[in-house]
GROMACS .gro file of C-alpha atoms in nm:
model
  384
    1MET     CA    1   0.000   0.000   0.000
    2GLU     CA    2   0.111   0.354  -0.075
    3ALA     CA    3   0.011   0.663   0.120
    4TYR     CA    4  -0.018   0.964  -0.110
    5LEU     CA    5  -0.040   1.271   0.113
    6ASP     CA    6   0.062   1.555  -0.118
    7ASN     CA    7  -0.276   1.647  -0.262
    8SER     CA    8  -0.204   2.020  -0.248
    9ALA     CA    9   0.054   1.957  -0.521
   10THR     CA   10  -0.178   1.748  -0.737
   11THR     CA   11  -0.449   1.488  -0.696
   12PRO     CA   12  -0.501   1.147  -0.858
   13ILE     CA   13  -0.750   1.167  -1.141
   14CYS     CA   14  -1.098   1.040  -1.059
   15PRO     CA   15  -1.259   0.771  -1.281
   16GLU     CA   16  -1.517   1.014  -1.415
   17ALA     CA   17  -1.250   1.259  -1.532
   18PHE     CA   18  -1.035   0.979  -1.676
   19ASN     CA   19  -1.326   0.851  -1.884
   20ALA     CA   20  -1.408   1.201  -2.009
   21VAL     CA   21  -1.044   1.263  -2.108
   22THR     CA   22  -1.026   0.929  -2.287
   23GLU     CA   23  -1.344   0.997  -2.484
   24ALA     CA   24  -1.216   1.340  -2.586
   25LEU     CA   25  -0.889   1.186  -2.703
   26THR     CA   26  -1.033   0.892  -2.890
   27SER     CA   27  -1.386   0.982  -3.004
   28ASN     CA   28  -1.480   1.345  -2.960
   29TRP     CA   29  -1.147   1.493  -3.069
   30GLY     CA   30  -1.269   1.778  -3.289
   31ASN     CA   31  -1.170   2.143  -3.266
   32PRO     CA   32  -1.457   2.331  -3.096
   33SER     CA   33  -1.400   2.627  -3.330
   34SER     CA   34  -1.473   2.417  -3.639
   35LEU     CA   35  -1.815   2.457  -3.796
   36TYR     CA   36  -1.878   2.096  -3.900
   37ARG     CA   37  -2.021   1.816  -3.686
   38LYS     CA   38  -1.697   1.713  -3.516
   39GLY     CA   39  -1.637   2.071  -3.408
   40ILE     CA   40  -1.994   2.122  -3.292
   41GLU     CA   41  -1.974   1.804  -3.082
   42ALA     CA   42  -1.651   1.925  -2.919
   43GLU     CA   43  -1.805   2.266  -2.858
   44ALA     CA   44  -2.096   2.099  -2.680
   45VAL     CA   45  -1.852   1.922  -2.444
   46ARG     CA   46  -1.671   2.248  -2.374
   47GLU     CA   47  -1.990   2.435  -2.295
   48SER     CA   48  -2.116   2.151  -2.078
   49ALA     CA   49  -1.794   2.173  -1.876
   50ARG     CA   50  -1.835   2.551  -1.853
   51ARG     CA   51  -2.190   2.514  -1.722
   52SER     CA   52  -2.076   2.259  -1.463
   53LEU     CA   53  -1.805   2.490  -1.337
   54ALA     CA   54  -2.040   2.790  -1.335
   55GLY     CA   55  -2.293   2.591  -1.136
   56ARG     CA   56  -2.034   2.506  -0.872
   57LEU     CA   57  -1.920   2.870  -0.855
   58GLY     CA   58  -2.276   3.001  -0.846
   59CYS     CA   59  -2.223   3.223  -1.149
   60GLU     CA   60  -2.326   3.250  -1.514
   61SER     CA   61  -2.154   3.042  -1.782
   62GLY     CA   62  -2.046   3.360  -1.957
   63GLU     CA   63  -1.838   3.454  -1.654
   64VAL     CA   64  -1.616   3.143  -1.679
   65PHE     CA   65  -1.309   3.141  -1.906
   66PHE     CA   66  -1.095   2.832  -1.951
   67THR     CA   67  -0.717   2.849  -1.912
   68SER     CA   68  -0.433   2.599  -1.883
   69GLY     CA   69  -0.439   2.607  -1.501
   70GLY     CA   70  -0.412   2.815  -1.187
   71THR     CA   71  -0.084   2.981  -1.281
   72GLU     CA   72  -0.216   3.111  -1.611
   73SER     CA   73  -0.544   3.220  -1.451
   74ASN     CA   74  -0.352   3.416  -1.188
   75ASN     CA   75  -0.129   3.580  -1.448
   76ILE     CA   76  -0.422   3.683  -1.667
   77ALA     CA   77  -0.607   3.821  -1.365
   78VAL     CA   78  -0.318   4.022  -1.223
   79LEU     CA   79  -0.151   4.142  -1.542
   80GLY     CA   80  -0.476   4.190  -1.734
   81ALA     CA   81  -0.647   4.378  -1.452
   82ALA     CA   82  -0.344   4.598  -1.389
   83GLU     CA   83  -0.326   4.702  -1.754
   84ALA     CA   84  -0.699   4.770  -1.772
   85GLN     CA   85  -0.710   4.961  -1.443
   86LYS     CA   86  -0.393   5.169  -1.460
   87ARG     CA   87  -0.583   5.482  -1.562
   88PHE     CA   88  -0.733   5.482  -1.211
   89GLY     CA   89  -0.409   5.438  -1.017
   90ARG     CA   90  -0.096   5.229  -0.974
   91ARG     CA   91  -0.133   5.064  -0.632
   92ILE     CA   92  -0.166   4.685  -0.618
   93ILE     CA   93  -0.200   4.498  -0.289
   94VAL     CA   94  -0.107   4.136  -0.228
   95SER     CA   95  -0.009   3.933   0.076
   96SER     CA   96   0.349   3.827   0.144
   97VAL     CA   97   0.246   3.460   0.122
   98GLU     CA   98   0.079   3.444  -0.219
   99HIS     CA   99   0.154   3.166  -0.468
  100ALA     CA  100   0.458   3.222  -0.690
  101SER     CA  101   0.233   3.292  -0.990
  102ILE     CA  102   0.105   3.601  -0.808
  103ASP     CA  103   0.434   3.697  -0.647
  104GLU     CA  104   0.629   3.682  -0.973
  105ALA     CA  105   0.356   3.862  -1.167
  106VAL     CA  106   0.357   4.161  -0.931
  107LYS     CA  107   0.737   4.167  -0.935
  108PHE     CA  108   0.711   4.216  -1.311
  109LEU     CA  109   0.453   4.492  -1.265
  110GLU     CA  110   0.684   4.660  -1.015
  111THR     CA  111   0.943   4.700  -1.291
  112ARG     CA  112   0.674   4.872  -1.498
  113GLY     CA  113   0.613   5.142  -1.240
  114PHE     CA  114   0.328   4.993  -1.039
  115GLU     CA  115   0.335   5.033  -0.661
  116ILE     CA  116   0.321   4.690  -0.499
  117ILE     CA  117   0.212   4.668  -0.135
  118ARG     CA  118   0.294   4.332   0.020
  119LEU     CA  119   0.093   4.284   0.337
  120PRO     CA  120   0.271   4.092   0.615
  121VAL     CA  121   0.107   3.798   0.789
  122ASP     CA  122   0.093   3.704   1.155
  123SER     CA  123   0.229   3.386   1.313
  124GLN     CA  124  -0.080   3.199   1.186
  125GLY     CA  125  -0.011   3.298   0.825
  126ARG     CA  126  -0.310   3.534   0.819
  127VAL     CA  127  -0.315   3.894   0.699
  128PRO     CA  128  -0.436   4.117   0.985
  129GLU     CA  129  -0.756   4.294   0.883
  130ASP     CA  130  -0.636   4.633   1.004
  131ARG     CA  131  -0.343   4.608   0.763
  132ILE     CA  132  -0.585   4.564   0.475
  133PHE     CA  133  -0.788   4.870   0.573
  134ARG     CA  134  -0.474   5.081   0.610
  135ALA     CA  135  -0.334   4.971   0.274
  136VAL     CA  136  -0.638   5.022   0.049
  137ASN     CA  137  -0.682   5.379  -0.073
  138GLN     CA  138  -0.845   5.553  -0.368
  139GLY     CA  139  -0.541   5.487  -0.585
  140THR     CA  140  -0.564   5.112  -0.535
  141ILE     CA  141  -0.656   4.929  -0.855
  142LEU     CA  142  -0.622   4.564  -0.754
  143VAL     CA  143  -0.616   4.353  -0.439
  144SER     CA  144  -0.518   3.988  -0.481
  145LEU     CA  145  -0.556   3.759  -0.181
  146MET     CA  146  -0.569   3.380  -0.185
  147ALA     CA  147  -0.862   3.206  -0.020
  148VAL     CA  148  -0.656   2.927   0.137
  149ASN     CA  149  -0.279   2.922   0.170
  150ASN     CA  150  -0.131   2.633  -0.024
  151GLU     CA  151   0.140   2.553   0.232
  152VAL     CA  152  -0.024   2.590   0.574
  153GLY     CA  153  -0.397   2.594   0.498
  154THR     CA  154  -0.468   2.935   0.652
  155LEU     CA  155  -0.795   3.096   0.542
  156GLN     CA  156  -0.754   3.463   0.452
  157PRO     CA  157  -1.002   3.743   0.545
  158LEU     CA  158  -1.152   3.810   0.203
  159GLU     CA  159  -1.458   3.976   0.351
  160ALA     CA  160  -1.236   4.246   0.498
  161VAL     CA  161  -1.092   4.313   0.153
  162ARG     CA  162  -1.434   4.392   0.010
  163GLN     CA  163  -1.517   4.611   0.310
  164ALA     CA  164  -1.189   4.800   0.273
  165VAL     CA  165  -1.245   4.860  -0.099
  166VAL     CA  166  -1.599   4.985  -0.042
  167SER     CA  167  -1.510   5.208   0.253
  168SER     CA  168  -1.218   5.366   0.068
  169ARG     CA  169  -1.436   5.433  -0.238
  170SER     CA  170  -1.166   5.270  -0.444
  171ARG     CA  171  -1.225   5.133  -0.794
  172ALA     CA  172  -1.005   4.837  -0.708
  173LEU     CA  173  -1.083   4.493  -0.841
  174ILE     CA  174  -1.057   4.199  -0.603
  175HIS     CA  175  -0.888   3.882  -0.724
  176CYS     CA  176  -0.893   3.558  -0.530
  177ASP     CA  177  -0.664   3.263  -0.596
  178ALA     CA  178  -0.906   2.986  -0.497
  179VAL     CA  179  -0.701   2.697  -0.637
  180GLN     CA  180  -0.662   2.530  -0.295
  181ALA     CA  181  -1.015   2.618  -0.182
  182PHE     CA  182  -1.229   2.515  -0.477
  183GLY     CA  183  -1.412   2.189  -0.414
  184LYS     CA  184  -1.313   2.188  -0.047
  185ILE     CA  185  -1.512   2.484   0.081
  186ASP     CA  186  -1.793   2.682  -0.079
  187VAL     CA  187  -1.642   2.948  -0.303
  188LYS     CA  188  -1.911   3.163  -0.459
  189PRO     CA  189  -1.736   3.472  -0.598
  190SER     CA  190  -2.046   3.688  -0.617
  191ALA     CA  191  -2.137   3.615  -0.254
  192MET     CA  192  -1.777   3.680  -0.152
  193GLY     CA  193  -1.762   4.015  -0.332
  194VAL     CA  194  -1.485   3.889  -0.559
  195ASP     CA  195  -1.439   4.021  -0.914
  196LEU     CA  196  -1.188   3.764  -1.038
  197MET     CA  197  -1.126   3.408  -0.918
  198SER     CA  198  -0.878   3.140  -1.026
  199VAL     CA  199  -0.940   2.765  -1.004
  200SER     CA  200  -0.764   2.455  -1.135
  201ALA     CA  201  -0.864   2.105  -1.245
  202HIS     CA  202  -0.580   1.893  -1.112
  203LYS     CA  203  -0.643   1.997  -0.750
  204ILE     CA  204  -0.992   1.839  -0.759
  205HIS     CA  205  -0.903   1.502  -0.919
  206GLY     CA  206  -0.919   1.637  -1.271
  207PRO     CA  207  -0.640   1.635  -1.533
  208LYS     CA  208  -0.346   1.870  -1.549
  209GLY     CA  209  -0.364   2.134  -1.819
  210ALA     CA  210  -0.701   2.293  -1.744
  211GLY     CA  211  -0.804   2.576  -1.518
  212ALA     CA  212  -1.047   2.864  -1.527
  213LEU     CA  213  -1.079   3.230  -1.445
  214TYR     CA  214  -1.408   3.372  -1.320
  215VAL     CA  215  -1.462   3.728  -1.444
  216ARG     CA  216  -1.756   3.913  -1.293
  217GLY     CA  217  -2.003   4.010  -1.562
  218GLY     CA  218  -1.806   3.830  -1.833
  219LEU     CA  219  -1.566   4.096  -1.965
  220LYS     CA  220  -1.802   4.392  -1.946
  221LYS     CA  221  -2.078   4.222  -2.139
  222GLU     CA  222  -2.299   4.339  -1.856
  223LYS     CA  223  -2.311   4.689  -1.706
  224ASN     CA  224  -2.135   4.569  -1.391
  225GLY     CA  225  -1.883   4.360  -1.580
  226VAL     CA  226  -1.510   4.369  -1.519
  227ARG     CA  227  -1.256   4.494  -1.772
  228VAL     CA  228  -0.953   4.265  -1.803
  229LEU     CA  229  -0.715   4.292  -2.098
  230PRO     CA  230  -0.560   3.982  -2.255
  231VAL     CA  231  -0.193   3.909  -2.200
  232MET     CA  232  -0.166   3.682  -2.507
  233TYR     CA  233  -0.286   3.733  -2.863
  234GLY     CA  234  -0.365   3.522  -3.167
  235GLY     CA  235  -0.723   3.399  -3.159
  236THR     CA  236  -1.078   3.462  -3.050
  237GLN     CA  237  -1.113   3.160  -2.822
  238GLU     CA  238  -1.248   3.234  -2.473
  239SER     CA  239  -1.359   3.578  -2.594
  240SER     CA  240  -0.993   3.650  -2.684
  241LEU     CA  241  -0.900   3.651  -2.315
  242ARG     CA  242  -0.715   3.322  -2.355
  243PRO     CA  243  -0.655   3.270  -2.729
  244GLY     CA  244  -0.544   2.940  -2.879
  245THR     CA  245  -0.706   2.605  -2.946
  246GLU     CA  246  -0.862   2.481  -2.624
  247PRO     CA  247  -0.712   2.167  -2.459
  248MET     CA  248  -1.038   1.978  -2.499
  249PRO     CA  249  -0.938   1.651  -2.324
  250ALA     CA  250  -0.834   1.848  -2.017
  251ILE     CA  251  -1.145   2.068  -2.026
  252ALA     CA  252  -1.369   1.762  -2.063
  253GLY     CA  253  -1.197   1.603  -1.766
  254PHE     CA  254  -1.230   1.926  -1.568
  255GLY     CA  255  -1.606   1.930  -1.620
  256ALA     CA  256  -1.635   1.565  -1.522
  257ALA     CA  257  -1.425   1.620  -1.209
  258VAL     CA  258  -1.649   1.911  -1.108
  259ASN     CA  259  -1.959   1.696  -1.155
  260ALA     CA  260  -1.802   1.421  -0.943
  261LEU     CA  261  -1.728   1.650  -0.648
  262PRO     CA  262  -1.919   1.539  -0.337
  263PRO     CA  263  -2.106   1.795  -0.126
  264VAL     CA  264  -1.863   2.021   0.060
  265SER     CA  265  -2.020   1.954   0.400
  266ALA     CA  266  -1.990   1.575   0.371
  267SER     CA  267  -1.629   1.598   0.256
  268LEU     CA  268  -1.532   1.839   0.531
  269GLU     CA  269  -1.683   1.613   0.797
  270ARG     CA  270  -1.477   1.319   0.676
  271ILE     CA  271  -1.157   1.521   0.634
  272ASN     CA  272  -1.198   1.668   0.983
  273LEU     CA  273  -1.203   1.316   1.126
  274LEU     CA  274  -0.890   1.226   0.932
  275ARG     CA  275  -0.715   1.542   1.049
  276GLN     CA  276  -0.804   1.462   1.409
  277ARG     CA  277  -0.649   1.120   1.362
  278LEU     CA  278  -0.343   1.284   1.206
  279VAL     CA  279  -0.300   1.540   1.485
  280CYS     CA  280  -0.345   1.282   1.760
  281GLY     CA  281  -0.090   1.056   1.593
  282LEU     CA  282   0.161   1.335   1.537
  283GLU     CA  283   0.137   1.434   1.902
  284THR     CA  284   0.280   1.092   1.992
  285VAL     CA  285   0.595   1.157   1.786
  286ASP     CA  286   0.872   1.343   1.967
  287GLY     CA  287   0.995   1.670   1.823
  288ILE     CA  288   0.690   1.758   1.612
  289GLU     CA  289   0.594   2.126   1.590
  290PHE     CA  290   0.271   2.235   1.419
  291ASN     CA  291   0.305   2.522   1.173
  292SER     CA  292  -0.056   2.532   1.052
  293PRO     CA  293  -0.301   2.722   1.273
  294PRO     CA  294  -0.569   2.519   1.455
  295ASP     CA  295  -0.842   2.667   1.236
  296ALA     CA  296  -0.665   2.597   0.906
  297LEU     CA  297  -0.846   2.418   0.629
  298PRO     CA  298  -0.825   2.056   0.753
  299TYR     CA  299  -0.704   1.935   0.413
  300VAL     CA  300  -0.360   2.089   0.483
  301THR     CA  301  -0.137   2.035   0.787
  302ASN     CA  302   0.215   2.176   0.797
  303ILE     CA  303   0.457   2.046   1.060
  304SER     CA  304   0.825   2.058   1.143
  305VAL     CA  305   1.024   1.760   1.262
  306VAL     CA  306   1.278   1.973   1.441
  307GLY     CA  307   1.635   1.855   1.400
  308TYR     CA  308   1.580   1.671   1.072
  309GLU     CA  309   1.616   1.812   0.720
  310SER     CA  310   1.296   1.806   0.514
  311GLU     CA  311   1.468   1.650   0.213
  312ASN     CA  312   1.599   1.359   0.419
  313LEU     CA  313   1.259   1.298   0.573
  314ILE     CA  314   1.084   1.310   0.236
  315ASN     CA  315   1.331   1.061   0.085
  316PHE     CA  316   1.305   0.830   0.386
  317LEU     CA  317   0.925   0.828   0.372
  318SER     CA  318   0.919   0.796  -0.007
  319GLU     CA  319   1.122   0.475   0.011
  320ARG     CA  320   0.838   0.337   0.223
  321GLY     CA  321   0.566   0.448  -0.018
  322ILE     CA  322   0.464   0.754   0.185
  323TYR     CA  323   0.451   1.080  -0.009
  324VAL     CA  324   0.456   1.426   0.149
  325SER     CA  325   0.628   1.750   0.051
  326SER     CA  326   0.822   2.032   0.209
  327GLY     CA  327   0.596   2.300   0.061
  328SER     CA  328   0.471   2.428  -0.271
  329ALA     CA  329   0.561   2.217  -0.575
  330CYS     CA  330   0.626   2.544  -0.761
  331GLY     CA  331   0.902   2.624  -0.509
  332LYS     CA  332   1.092   2.297  -0.548
  333GLY     CA  333   1.431   2.311  -0.382
  334LYS     CA  334   1.370   2.646  -0.212
  335LYS     CA  335   1.307   2.718   0.154
  336SER     CA  336   0.948   2.814   0.224
  337ARG     CA  337   0.881   3.186   0.184
  338VAL     CA  338   0.546   3.133   0.358
  339LEU     CA  339   0.696   2.990   0.677
  340LYS     CA  340   0.967   3.257   0.686
  341ASN     CA  341   0.707   3.531   0.655
  342MET     CA  342   0.515   3.372   0.943
  343GLY     CA  343   0.825   3.442   1.155
  344LEU     CA  344   0.944   3.081   1.192
  345GLY     CA  345   1.314   3.021   1.252
  346ASP     CA  346   1.548   2.841   1.017
  347ASP     CA  347   1.527   2.520   1.220
  348ARG     CA  348   1.151   2.503   1.173
  349VAL     CA  349   1.164   2.605   0.806
  350SER     CA  350   1.434   2.358   0.708
  351SER     CA  351   1.253   2.066   0.873
  352ALA     CA  352   0.901   2.144   0.749
  353LEU     CA  353   0.666   1.890   0.593
  354ARG     CA  354   0.330   1.958   0.428
  355ILE     CA  355   0.069   1.685   0.463
  356SER     CA  356  -0.236   1.734   0.240
  357LEU     CA  357  -0.542   1.512   0.219
  358SER     CA  358  -0.812   1.435  -0.036
  359ARG     CA  359  -1.133   1.238  -0.052
  360TYR     CA  360  -0.925   0.933  -0.141
  361THR     CA  361  -0.718   0.954   0.178
  362ALA     CA  362  -0.785   0.661   0.413
  363PRO     CA  363  -0.718   0.622   0.788
  364GLU     CA  364  -0.454   0.363   0.700
  365HIS     CA  365  -0.260   0.627   0.507
  366ILE     CA  366  -0.250   0.847   0.816
  367ASP     CA  367  -0.124   0.556   1.026
  368MET     CA  368   0.148   0.478   0.772
  369LEU     CA  369   0.275   0.835   0.799
  370ILE     CA  370   0.284   0.828   1.180
  371TYR     CA  371   0.477   0.500   1.185
  372GLY     CA  372   0.706   0.631   0.912
  373LEU     CA  373   0.790   0.946   1.108
  374ARG     CA  374   0.865   0.743   1.418
  375ASP     CA  375   1.101   0.523   1.218
  376ALA     CA  376   1.262   0.829   1.060
  377ARG     CA  377   1.349   0.969   1.402
  378ASN     CA  378   1.510   0.637   1.494
  379PHE     CA  379   1.707   0.584   1.175
  380LEU     CA  380   1.798   0.929   1.044
  381ARG     CA  381   2.074   1.138   1.186
  382THR     CA  382   1.982   1.478   1.317
  383LYS     CA  383   2.135   1.772   1.136
  384LYS     CA  384   2.446   1.916   1.288
   0.00000   0.00000   0.00000
């Protein structure tokens, strides 16, 4: 038996998504932009997937635009919104613990003369609400804050962002990276006061290569719509926001994975029980420090095995068929920026492990990890 516990990096594809991908590869392989029957059939699959995603997000189909994944969605949202909004100001606000696809995008904008405000987080990885209110002013054009942190599971105060924008009378757009939240908690952008939202297929047991960006109002097709400029050119697909032939097998799988998602409440109840088992087991292992806050999304638990290098622990566990990570897959080989910004010392950062669960995680997988960590402490040398 293997224990795959790195579901924040990617998830195993569910049978429904696998079957949809296979059909799109072998039978319904037309280009959805073609006008003949094969194209029309592919278009029907694409629009069915769009409707499924819109239904889960509680929005209109015309507000959903397919991309290649969360990174591209984040880049389009940040770069496209900044370009469209720059006539109103130059201030962009993000947290200091955003995903690399946000962090690198705003670094680029900084070289183009935009003012980037990086809000610090507290020891729980959360942005203090008063910092948000102090940072947002009338010159703010974009606030981007993730719903759930991908390394420690902290939920961010998105409601405070909307309140700050309204109270400052700013024309700022609000973008939410919901890649780690979608399918695990209810994320309804309109109810959350969010203008732009990024989601991804392979975090919900869909295929890699498909994601989506919610755009309120569908690119100003409605009076209250949002203006976002494209960052790529060369076609009219996805209303020219994301040009290029759509990856139909991935999109078909995305739609099927969305349809296969169980109710959020039932999943959370089960995951909470698994997390309780995990926490109780970890508390029996000497030297474990918890980096995730107690109220983190239960799908993600970040710990440090103080005195042991993360890489050595990961390799030791991997040899036993137990798979965890030291942080974001996009930050491979680098020390966690998230943990450092939470104020953790080098000993905690260098020995950190991220354990992330999914609906396919079983109690036996949790037990394998606990036994594996106990063995690791007995067999591995502590760092000097």
